[in-house]
C-alpha positions as MATLAB code, in Angstrom:
seq = 'XXXXXXXXXXXXXXXXXXXXXXXXXXXXXXXXXXXXXXXXXXXXXXXXXXXXXXXXXXXXXXXXXXXXXXXXXXXXXXXXXXXXXX';
ca = [
     171.390  101.024  120.519;
     175.053  101.236  121.465;
     177.086  104.554  121.743;
     180.743  104.516  120.352;
     183.035  107.447  121.101;
     185.859  108.504  118.763;
     189.284  109.687  120.590;
     188.591  113.096  119.368;
     185.184  113.186  120.795;
     186.084  111.950  124.207;
     188.744  114.918  124.119;
     186.373  117.274  123.439;
     184.058  116.605  125.956;
     186.540  115.898  128.608;
     187.476  119.829  127.964;
     184.184  121.058  128.511;
     182.593  122.539  131.640;
     180.304  119.963  133.639;
     177.139  121.809  132.526;
     178.017  121.215  128.570;
     179.352  117.847  129.306;
     175.646  117.115  130.758;
     173.960  118.621  127.657;
     175.904  116.430  125.519;
     175.380  113.037  127.272;
     171.778  113.505  127.352;
     171.693  114.617  123.808;
     173.445  111.354  122.668;
     171.424  109.248  124.994;
     168.120  110.974  123.286;
     169.659  110.189  119.882;
     169.958  106.709  120.431;
     166.297  106.461  120.703;
     165.458  108.421  117.589;
     166.585  108.032  113.966;
     169.233  110.423  112.451;
     168.127  113.872  111.431;
     170.403  116.519  109.571;
     172.909  115.450  107.543;
     175.949  117.201  106.394;
     175.937  118.205  102.993;
     179.337  117.756  100.319;
     179.029  113.812  100.370;
     179.913  113.700  103.878;
     178.731  110.550  105.525;
     177.759  112.087  108.909;
     175.234  113.776  110.839;
     174.963  117.059  112.705;
     172.829  117.938  116.069;
     172.590  121.042  117.676;
     173.063  120.636  121.435;
     172.777  124.256  122.460;
     172.685  127.283  120.578;
     176.116  127.242  119.781;
     177.507  123.659  120.601;
     177.394  120.725  117.843;
     177.440  117.417  117.626;
     178.900  115.328  114.853;
     177.476  111.437  114.517;
     176.777  108.745  112.365;
     174.187  106.204  112.819;
     175.313  103.130  111.649;
     172.293  100.183  112.217;
     172.672   99.279  115.974;
     175.776  101.607  116.842;
     175.873  105.429  117.244;
     179.026  106.486  116.201;
     180.088  110.123  118.003;
     182.583  111.772  115.706;
     183.144  115.404  117.223;
     181.635  117.795  119.469;
     182.229  121.322  119.495;
     181.276  124.087  122.267;
     180.838  126.717  119.887;
     179.736  127.288  116.012;
     183.076  128.767  114.944;
     184.892  125.456  116.114;
     182.321  123.426  114.294;
     182.696  125.734  110.992;
     186.297  125.674  110.998;
     186.193  121.664  111.138;
     183.488  121.419  108.696;
     185.172  123.927  106.213;
     188.296  121.673  106.196;
     186.237  118.978  104.257;
     184.453  121.633  101.461;
];
């Protein structure tokens, strides 16, 4: 499966410390081999995955392409982003 990064996701991951970057990269590789899991509510087309206890990954599995939409280091950042779509 091909992995496509959005510009926002690239900026997000570059801002993280190296250890957290490694968690995100290994988790994305794992997602490329598995089907999507948890879907966001309120009619949003994306899926969300917990990378660590706080970190979240928002992505879209579209055929043979895994599109990484956003990456969040804390749940508070993720919640603020999610609330903007409600």
